[in-house]
Short mmCIF file of C-alpha atoms in Angstrom, two decimals:
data_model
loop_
_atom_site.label_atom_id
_atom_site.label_comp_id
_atom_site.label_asym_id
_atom_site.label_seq_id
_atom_site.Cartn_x
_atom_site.Cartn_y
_atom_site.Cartn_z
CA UNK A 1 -33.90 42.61 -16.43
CA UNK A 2 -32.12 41.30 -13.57
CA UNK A 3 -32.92 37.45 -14.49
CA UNK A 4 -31.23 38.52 -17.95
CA UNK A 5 -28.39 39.50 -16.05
CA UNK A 6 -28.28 36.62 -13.75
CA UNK A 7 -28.43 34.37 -16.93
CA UNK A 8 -25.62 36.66 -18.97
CA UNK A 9 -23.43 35.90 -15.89
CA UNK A 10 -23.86 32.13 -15.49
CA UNK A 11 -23.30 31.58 -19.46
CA UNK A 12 -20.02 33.81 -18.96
CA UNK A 13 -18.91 31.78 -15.85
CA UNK A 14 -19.61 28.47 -17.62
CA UNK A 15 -17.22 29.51 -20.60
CA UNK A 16 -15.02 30.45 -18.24
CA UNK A 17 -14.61 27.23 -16.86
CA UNK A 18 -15.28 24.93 -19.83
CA UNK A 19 -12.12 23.04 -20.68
CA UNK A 20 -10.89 24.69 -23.73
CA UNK A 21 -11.57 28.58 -22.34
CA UNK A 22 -8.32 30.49 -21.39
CA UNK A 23 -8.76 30.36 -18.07
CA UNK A 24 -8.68 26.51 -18.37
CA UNK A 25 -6.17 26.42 -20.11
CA UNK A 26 -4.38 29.32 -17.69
CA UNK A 27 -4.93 26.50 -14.94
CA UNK A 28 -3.39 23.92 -16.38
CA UNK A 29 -0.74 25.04 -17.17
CA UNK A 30 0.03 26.45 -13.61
CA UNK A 31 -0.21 23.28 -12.26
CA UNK A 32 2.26 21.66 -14.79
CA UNK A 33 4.57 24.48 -13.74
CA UNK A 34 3.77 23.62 -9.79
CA UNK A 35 4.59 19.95 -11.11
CA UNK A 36 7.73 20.82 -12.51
CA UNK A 37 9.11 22.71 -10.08
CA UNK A 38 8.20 19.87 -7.35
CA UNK A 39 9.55 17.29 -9.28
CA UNK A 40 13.13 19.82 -9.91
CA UNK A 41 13.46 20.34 -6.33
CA UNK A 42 13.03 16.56 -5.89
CA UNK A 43 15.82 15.85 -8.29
CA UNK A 44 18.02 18.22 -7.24
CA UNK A 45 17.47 16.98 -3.50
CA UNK A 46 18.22 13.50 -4.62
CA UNK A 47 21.75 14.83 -6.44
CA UNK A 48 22.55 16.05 -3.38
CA UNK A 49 21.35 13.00 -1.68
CA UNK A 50 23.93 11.02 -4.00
CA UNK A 51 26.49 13.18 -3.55
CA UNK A 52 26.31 12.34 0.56
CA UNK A 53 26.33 8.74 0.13
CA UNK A 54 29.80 8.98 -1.99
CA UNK A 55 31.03 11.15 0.68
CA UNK A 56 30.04 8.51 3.31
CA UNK A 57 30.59 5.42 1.14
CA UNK A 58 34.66 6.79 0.91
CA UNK A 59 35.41 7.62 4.20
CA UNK A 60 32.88 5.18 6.43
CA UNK A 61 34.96 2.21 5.04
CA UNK A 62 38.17 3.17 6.27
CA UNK A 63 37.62 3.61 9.72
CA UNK A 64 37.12 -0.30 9.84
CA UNK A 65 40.00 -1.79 11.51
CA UNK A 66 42.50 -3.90 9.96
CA UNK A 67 45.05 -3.05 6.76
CA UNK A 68 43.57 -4.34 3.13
CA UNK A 69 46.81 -5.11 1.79
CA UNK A 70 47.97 -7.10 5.22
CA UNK A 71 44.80 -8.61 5.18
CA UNK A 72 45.13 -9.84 1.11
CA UNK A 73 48.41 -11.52 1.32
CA UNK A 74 47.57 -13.10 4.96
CA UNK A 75 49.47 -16.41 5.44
CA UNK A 76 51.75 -15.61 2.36
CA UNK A 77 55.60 -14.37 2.78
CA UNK A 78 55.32 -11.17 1.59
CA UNK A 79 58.19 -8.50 2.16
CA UNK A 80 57.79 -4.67 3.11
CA UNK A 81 58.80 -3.43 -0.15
CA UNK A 82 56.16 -5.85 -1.67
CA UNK A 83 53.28 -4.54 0.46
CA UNK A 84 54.33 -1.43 -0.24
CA UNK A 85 54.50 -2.06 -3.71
CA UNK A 86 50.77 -3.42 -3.33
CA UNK A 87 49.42 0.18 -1.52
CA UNK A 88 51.38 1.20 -4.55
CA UNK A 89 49.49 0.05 -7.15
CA UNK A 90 45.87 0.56 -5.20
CA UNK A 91 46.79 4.03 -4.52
CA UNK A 92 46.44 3.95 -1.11
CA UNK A 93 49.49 5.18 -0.42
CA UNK A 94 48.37 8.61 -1.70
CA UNK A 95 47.00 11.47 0.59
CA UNK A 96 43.37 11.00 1.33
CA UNK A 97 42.28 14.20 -0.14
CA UNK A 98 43.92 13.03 -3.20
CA UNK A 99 41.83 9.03 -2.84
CA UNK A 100 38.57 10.96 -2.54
CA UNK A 101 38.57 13.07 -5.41
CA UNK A 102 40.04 10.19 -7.36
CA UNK A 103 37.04 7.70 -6.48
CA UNK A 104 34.63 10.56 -6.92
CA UNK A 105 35.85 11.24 -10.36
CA UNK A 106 36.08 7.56 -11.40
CA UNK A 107 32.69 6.47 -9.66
CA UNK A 108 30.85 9.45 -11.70
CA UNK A 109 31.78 7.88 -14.65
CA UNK A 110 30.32 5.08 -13.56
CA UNK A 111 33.76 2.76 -12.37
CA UNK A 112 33.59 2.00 -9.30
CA UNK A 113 37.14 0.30 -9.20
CA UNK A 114 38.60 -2.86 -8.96
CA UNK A 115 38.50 -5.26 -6.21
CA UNK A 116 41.30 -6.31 -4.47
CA UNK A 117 40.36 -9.78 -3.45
CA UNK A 118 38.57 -10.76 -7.00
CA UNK A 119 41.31 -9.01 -8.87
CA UNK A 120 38.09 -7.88 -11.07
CA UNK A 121 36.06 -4.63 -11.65
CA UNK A 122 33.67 -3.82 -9.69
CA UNK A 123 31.03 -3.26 -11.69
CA UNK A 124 31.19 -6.58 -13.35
CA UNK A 125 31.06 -8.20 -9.72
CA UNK A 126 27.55 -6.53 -9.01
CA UNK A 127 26.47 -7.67 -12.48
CA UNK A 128 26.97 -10.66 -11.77
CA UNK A 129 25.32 -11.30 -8.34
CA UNK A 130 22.71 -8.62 -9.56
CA UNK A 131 20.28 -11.27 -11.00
CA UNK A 132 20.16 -13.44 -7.97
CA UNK A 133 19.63 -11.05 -5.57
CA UNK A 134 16.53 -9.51 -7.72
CA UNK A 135 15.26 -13.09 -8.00
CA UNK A 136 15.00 -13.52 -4.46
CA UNK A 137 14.05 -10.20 -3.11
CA UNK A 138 11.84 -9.06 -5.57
CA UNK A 139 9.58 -11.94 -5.21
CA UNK A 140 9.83 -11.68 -1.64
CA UNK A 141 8.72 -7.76 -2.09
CA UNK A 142 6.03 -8.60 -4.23
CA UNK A 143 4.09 -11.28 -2.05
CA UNK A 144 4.87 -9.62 1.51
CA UNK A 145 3.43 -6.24 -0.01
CA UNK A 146 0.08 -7.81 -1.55
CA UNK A 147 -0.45 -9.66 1.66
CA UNK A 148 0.85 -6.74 4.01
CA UNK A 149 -1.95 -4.43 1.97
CA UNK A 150 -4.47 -6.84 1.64
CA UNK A 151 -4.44 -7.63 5.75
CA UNK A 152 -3.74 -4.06 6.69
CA UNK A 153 -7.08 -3.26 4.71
CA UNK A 154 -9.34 -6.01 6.59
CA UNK A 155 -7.50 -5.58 9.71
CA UNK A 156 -8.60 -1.52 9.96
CA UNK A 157 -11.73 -1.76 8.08
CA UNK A 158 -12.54 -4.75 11.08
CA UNK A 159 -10.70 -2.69 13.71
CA UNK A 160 -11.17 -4.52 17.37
CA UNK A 161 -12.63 -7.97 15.91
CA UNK A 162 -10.86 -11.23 16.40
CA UNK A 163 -9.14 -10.59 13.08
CA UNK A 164 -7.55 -7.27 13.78
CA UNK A 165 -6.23 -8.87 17.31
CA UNK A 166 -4.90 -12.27 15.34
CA UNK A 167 -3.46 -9.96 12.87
CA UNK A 168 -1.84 -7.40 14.56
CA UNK A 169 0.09 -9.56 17.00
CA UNK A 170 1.17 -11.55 14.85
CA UNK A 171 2.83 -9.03 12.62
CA UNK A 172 4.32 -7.19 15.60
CA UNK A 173 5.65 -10.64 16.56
CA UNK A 174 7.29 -10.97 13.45
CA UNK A 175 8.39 -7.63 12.94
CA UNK A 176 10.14 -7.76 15.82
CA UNK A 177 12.29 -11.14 15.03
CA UNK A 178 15.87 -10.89 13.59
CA UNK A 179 15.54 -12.16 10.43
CA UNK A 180 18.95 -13.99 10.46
CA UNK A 181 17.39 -15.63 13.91
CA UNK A 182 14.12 -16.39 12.00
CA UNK A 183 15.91 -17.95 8.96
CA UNK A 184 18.13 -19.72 11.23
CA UNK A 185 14.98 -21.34 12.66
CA UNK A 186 13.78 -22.31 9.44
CA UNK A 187 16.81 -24.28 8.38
CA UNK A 188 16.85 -26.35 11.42
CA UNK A 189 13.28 -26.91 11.34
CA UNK A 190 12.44 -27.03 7.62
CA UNK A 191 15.95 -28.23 6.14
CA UNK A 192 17.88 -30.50 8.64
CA UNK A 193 14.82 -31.57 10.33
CA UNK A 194 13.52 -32.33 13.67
CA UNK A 195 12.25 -35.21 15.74
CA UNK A 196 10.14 -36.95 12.84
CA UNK A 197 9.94 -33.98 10.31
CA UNK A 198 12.88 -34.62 7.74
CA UNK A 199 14.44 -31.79 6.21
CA UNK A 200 12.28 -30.72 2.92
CA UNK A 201 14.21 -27.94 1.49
CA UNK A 202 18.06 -27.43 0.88
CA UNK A 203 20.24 -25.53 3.74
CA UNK A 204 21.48 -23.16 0.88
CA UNK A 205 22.71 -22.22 -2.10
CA UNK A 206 20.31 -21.27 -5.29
CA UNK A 207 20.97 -24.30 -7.42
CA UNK A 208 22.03 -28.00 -6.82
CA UNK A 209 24.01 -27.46 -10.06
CA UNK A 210 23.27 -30.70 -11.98
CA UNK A 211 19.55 -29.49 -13.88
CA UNK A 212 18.62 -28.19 -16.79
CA UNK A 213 15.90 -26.63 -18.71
CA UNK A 214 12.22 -26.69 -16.75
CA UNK A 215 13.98 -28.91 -13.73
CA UNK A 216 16.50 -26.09 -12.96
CA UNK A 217 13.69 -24.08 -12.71
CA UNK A 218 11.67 -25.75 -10.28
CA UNK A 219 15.19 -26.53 -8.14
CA UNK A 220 16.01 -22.88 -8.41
CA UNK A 221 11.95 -22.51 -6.77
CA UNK A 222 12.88 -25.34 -4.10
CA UNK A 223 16.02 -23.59 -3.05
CA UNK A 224 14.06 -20.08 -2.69
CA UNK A 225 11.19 -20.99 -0.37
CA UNK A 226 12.64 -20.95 2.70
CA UNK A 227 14.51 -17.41 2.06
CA UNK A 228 11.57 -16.12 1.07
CA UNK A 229 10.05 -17.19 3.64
CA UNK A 230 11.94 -15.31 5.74
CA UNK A 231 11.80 -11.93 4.03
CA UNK A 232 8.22 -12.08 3.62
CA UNK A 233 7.34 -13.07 7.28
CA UNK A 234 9.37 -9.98 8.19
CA UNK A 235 8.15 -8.13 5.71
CA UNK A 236 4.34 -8.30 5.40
CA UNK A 237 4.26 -7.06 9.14
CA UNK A 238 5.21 -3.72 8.08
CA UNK A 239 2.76 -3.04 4.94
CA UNK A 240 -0.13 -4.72 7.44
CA UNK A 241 0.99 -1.98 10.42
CA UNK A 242 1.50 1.21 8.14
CA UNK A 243 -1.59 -0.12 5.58
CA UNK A 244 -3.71 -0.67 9.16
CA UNK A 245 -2.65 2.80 10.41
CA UNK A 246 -3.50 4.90 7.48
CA UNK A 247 -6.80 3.45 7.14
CA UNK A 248 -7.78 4.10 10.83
CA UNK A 249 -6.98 7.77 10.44
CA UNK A 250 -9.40 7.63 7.14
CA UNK A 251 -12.04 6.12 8.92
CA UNK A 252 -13.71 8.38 10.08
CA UNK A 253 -13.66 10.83 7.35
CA UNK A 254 -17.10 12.81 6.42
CA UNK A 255 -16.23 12.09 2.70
CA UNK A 256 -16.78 8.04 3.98
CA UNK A 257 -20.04 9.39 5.76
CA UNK A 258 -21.24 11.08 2.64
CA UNK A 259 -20.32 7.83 0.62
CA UNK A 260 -22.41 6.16 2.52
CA UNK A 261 -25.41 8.37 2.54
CA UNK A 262 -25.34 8.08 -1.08
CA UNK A 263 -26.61 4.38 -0.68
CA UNK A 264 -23.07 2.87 -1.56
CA UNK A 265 -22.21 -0.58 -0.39
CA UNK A 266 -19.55 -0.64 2.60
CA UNK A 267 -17.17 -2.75 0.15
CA UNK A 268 -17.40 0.24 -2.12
CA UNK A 269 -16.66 2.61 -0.04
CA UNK A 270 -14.02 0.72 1.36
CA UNK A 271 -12.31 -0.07 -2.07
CA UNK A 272 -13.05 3.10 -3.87
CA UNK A 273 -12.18 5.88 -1.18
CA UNK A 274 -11.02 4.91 1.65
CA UNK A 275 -8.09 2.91 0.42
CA UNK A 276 -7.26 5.23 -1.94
CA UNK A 277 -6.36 7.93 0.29
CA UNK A 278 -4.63 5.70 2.36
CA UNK A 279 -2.37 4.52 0.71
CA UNK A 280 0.21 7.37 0.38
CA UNK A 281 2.20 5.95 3.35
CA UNK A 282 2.26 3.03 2.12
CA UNK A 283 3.58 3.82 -1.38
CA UNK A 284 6.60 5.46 -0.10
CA UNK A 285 6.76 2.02 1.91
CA UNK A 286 6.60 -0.25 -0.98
CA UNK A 287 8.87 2.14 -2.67
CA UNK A 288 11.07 1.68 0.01
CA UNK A 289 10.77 -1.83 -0.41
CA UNK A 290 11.64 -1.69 -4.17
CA UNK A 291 15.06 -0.26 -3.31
CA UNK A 292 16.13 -2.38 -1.01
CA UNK A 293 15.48 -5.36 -4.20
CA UNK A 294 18.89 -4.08 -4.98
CA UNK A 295 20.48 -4.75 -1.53
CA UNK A 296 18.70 -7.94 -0.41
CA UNK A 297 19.16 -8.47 2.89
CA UNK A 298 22.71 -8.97 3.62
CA UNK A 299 22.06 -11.37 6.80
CA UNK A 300 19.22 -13.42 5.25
CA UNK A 301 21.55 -13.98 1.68
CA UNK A 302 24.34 -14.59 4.28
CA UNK A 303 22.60 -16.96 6.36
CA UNK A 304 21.06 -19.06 3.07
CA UNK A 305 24.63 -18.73 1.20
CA UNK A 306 22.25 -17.40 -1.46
CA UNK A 307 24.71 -16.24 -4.30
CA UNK A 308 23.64 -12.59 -4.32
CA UNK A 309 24.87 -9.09 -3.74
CA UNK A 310 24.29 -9.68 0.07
CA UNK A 311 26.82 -12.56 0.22
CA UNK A 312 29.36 -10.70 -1.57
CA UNK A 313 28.87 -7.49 0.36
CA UNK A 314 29.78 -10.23 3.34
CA UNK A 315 32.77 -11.20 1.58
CA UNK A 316 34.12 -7.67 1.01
CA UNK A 317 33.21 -6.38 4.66
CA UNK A 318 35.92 -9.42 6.34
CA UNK A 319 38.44 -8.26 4.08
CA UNK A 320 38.20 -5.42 3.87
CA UNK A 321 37.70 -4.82 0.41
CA UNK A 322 37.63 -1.01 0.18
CA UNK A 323 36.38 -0.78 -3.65
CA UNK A 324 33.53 -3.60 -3.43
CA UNK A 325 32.35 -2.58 -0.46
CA UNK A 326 32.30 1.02 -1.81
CA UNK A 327 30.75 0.38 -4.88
CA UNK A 328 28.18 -2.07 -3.42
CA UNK A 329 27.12 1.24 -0.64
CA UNK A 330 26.67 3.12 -3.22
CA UNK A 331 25.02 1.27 -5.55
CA UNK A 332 22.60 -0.34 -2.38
CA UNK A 333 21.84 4.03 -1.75
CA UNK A 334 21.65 4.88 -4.75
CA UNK A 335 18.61 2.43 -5.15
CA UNK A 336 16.75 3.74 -2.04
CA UNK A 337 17.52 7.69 -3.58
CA UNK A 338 16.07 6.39 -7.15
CA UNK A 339 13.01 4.81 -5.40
CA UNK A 340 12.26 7.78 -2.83
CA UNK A 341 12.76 9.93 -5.66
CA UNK A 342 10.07 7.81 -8.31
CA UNK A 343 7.75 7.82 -4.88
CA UNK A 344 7.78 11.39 -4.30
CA UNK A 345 7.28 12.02 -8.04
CA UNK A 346 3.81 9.97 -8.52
CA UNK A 347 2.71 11.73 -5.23
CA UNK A 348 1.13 14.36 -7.34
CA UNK A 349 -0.62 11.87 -9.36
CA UNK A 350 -2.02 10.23 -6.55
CA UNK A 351 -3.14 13.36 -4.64
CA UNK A 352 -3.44 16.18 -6.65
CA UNK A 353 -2.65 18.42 -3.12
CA UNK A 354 0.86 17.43 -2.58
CA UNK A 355 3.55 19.90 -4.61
CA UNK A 356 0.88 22.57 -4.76
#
């Protein structure tokens, strides 16, 4: 009678659980509720998030020193009624409350305004000097990441081994170098030359402007390498520290224990568990990463007079430029916000414990 009961039970408990009972069904759709609601309070966080960096973008910018309008018709005869004819037309001569909610309303809408040394909108500007800048630092992302994760991995799963030493001191070497410095070193080593080595690579630019078709590709390649270069010897010593870190703390696991005590090889445990759940850092770091594809590096674009968003953020800063350098803020955050926000929204999907 009781083993009749016993059996009774474990049938009901099985249907209970199978995937197309109730409760099964009751489950999942708790936890696309949970899922929503993380990923709403994400979104709203990120609105908010946005709504800071407009604040900041507005009034940052105009605690530089120096007058935009003095500063645009430098070296020209220009009379006071003319300048102020100038603040005038820029509306600058308005009350500041008045400016902010006047660039917030406009930059909603997605104009950022019009420059005052290009004479051009804003938004075409960045279009413009978009591509360049996601040539350049997108490639750079993509290499220093694969090599920053592949090296982090060997370096922890090695930990203490001639490797790990080599590796780690080097990247905390490199992480530590200016990257303007380290470019800088590159061009007089690489592109002017010393001693016997010539100069192999252009000093800058991203074109030498006279080649077409499958040639302007490959001179568009020659004038890249040695910017990224730079980016990605910065770069990769990041993903190696933060890919080295997380899988130290992983290490020694009991799940990696059990793995093993199942007869698994140590490259499959490496590849198939460990490194899994060790990489959440180091999405939100490659995510990281992703956004700033959208800035470039200012100094490193500056220092290579790569035609990019960088360079022109340099050009609006000396002015300054109120309106570019606004626009280009906001558009250089509101990258970072889009890619912390994507990051925090495939956490769930890569551990089913975060948002619960």
């Amino acid at each position: 009678m009781s083993s009749t009961a016993s059996s009774t039970t474990t049938t009901a408990a099985a249907a209970t659980r199978a995937p197309g009972s109730p409760d099964a069904r009751a489950a999942r759709g708790g936890n696309t509720t949970a899922y929503l609601r993380y990923a709403a309070s994400k979104l709203g966080g990120a609105a908010v998030s946005l709504f800071a960096v407009l604040v900041t973008s507005f009034f940052l910018f105009r605690i530089i020193p120096g007058d935009p309008v003095k500063a645009m018709t430098h070296g020209m005869p220009t009379s006071a009624e003319q300048l102020a004819t100038l603040r005038r037309q820029f509306g600058l001569d308005l009350p500041m409350w008045q400016q902010f909610t006047d660039y917030c309303a406009a930059a909603l809408t997605g104009d950022l305004g019009t420059s005052y040394q290009f004479h051009a909108p804003v938004g075409e500007l960045i279009t413009q000097k978009l591509p360049a800048t996601l040539l350049l630092t997108g490639v750079a992302v993509v290499v220093y990441s694969a090599i920053g994760l592949w090296l982090g991995t060997r370096s922890a799963w090695r930990h203490g081994g001639l490797g790990d030493k080599l590796n780690t001191g080097v990247a905390l070497t490199l992480w530590s170098v200016p990257s303007f410095w380290l470019g800088l070193l590159l061009i007089i080593v690489f592109a002017v030359g010393i001693g016997p080595l010539p100069g192999l690579f252009p000093t800058g630019g991203m074109e030498s402007g006279s080649e077409t078709g499958f040639a302007y590709v490959l001179d568009v390649a020659h004038h890249m390498v040695l910017p990224v270069l730079t980016l990605v010897a910065v770069g990769y010593a990041q993903t190696l520290l933060v890919m080295r870190s997380s899988l130290l703390d992983e290490m020694g696991s009991d799940y990696l224990t059990t793995a093993r005590a199942k007869g698994l090889r140590d490259d499959d445990v490496r590849r198939r568990h460990a490194v899994p759940n060790a990489l959440l850092p180091t999405v939100t770091m490659v995510f990281i990463n992703l956004g700033h594809v959208a800035a470039g590096s200012i100094l490193v674009e500056t220092v290579f007079s790569w035609p990019g968003l960088g360079g022109l953020f340099y050009q609006a800063l000396s002015v300054p430029d109120l309106p570019l350098v606004q626009g280009l803020f906001v558009v250089f955050a509101g990258a970072m916000i889009l890619m912390n926000l994507l990051a925090d929204v495939l956490y769930p999907l890569l551990d089913p414990r975060v948002g619960r």
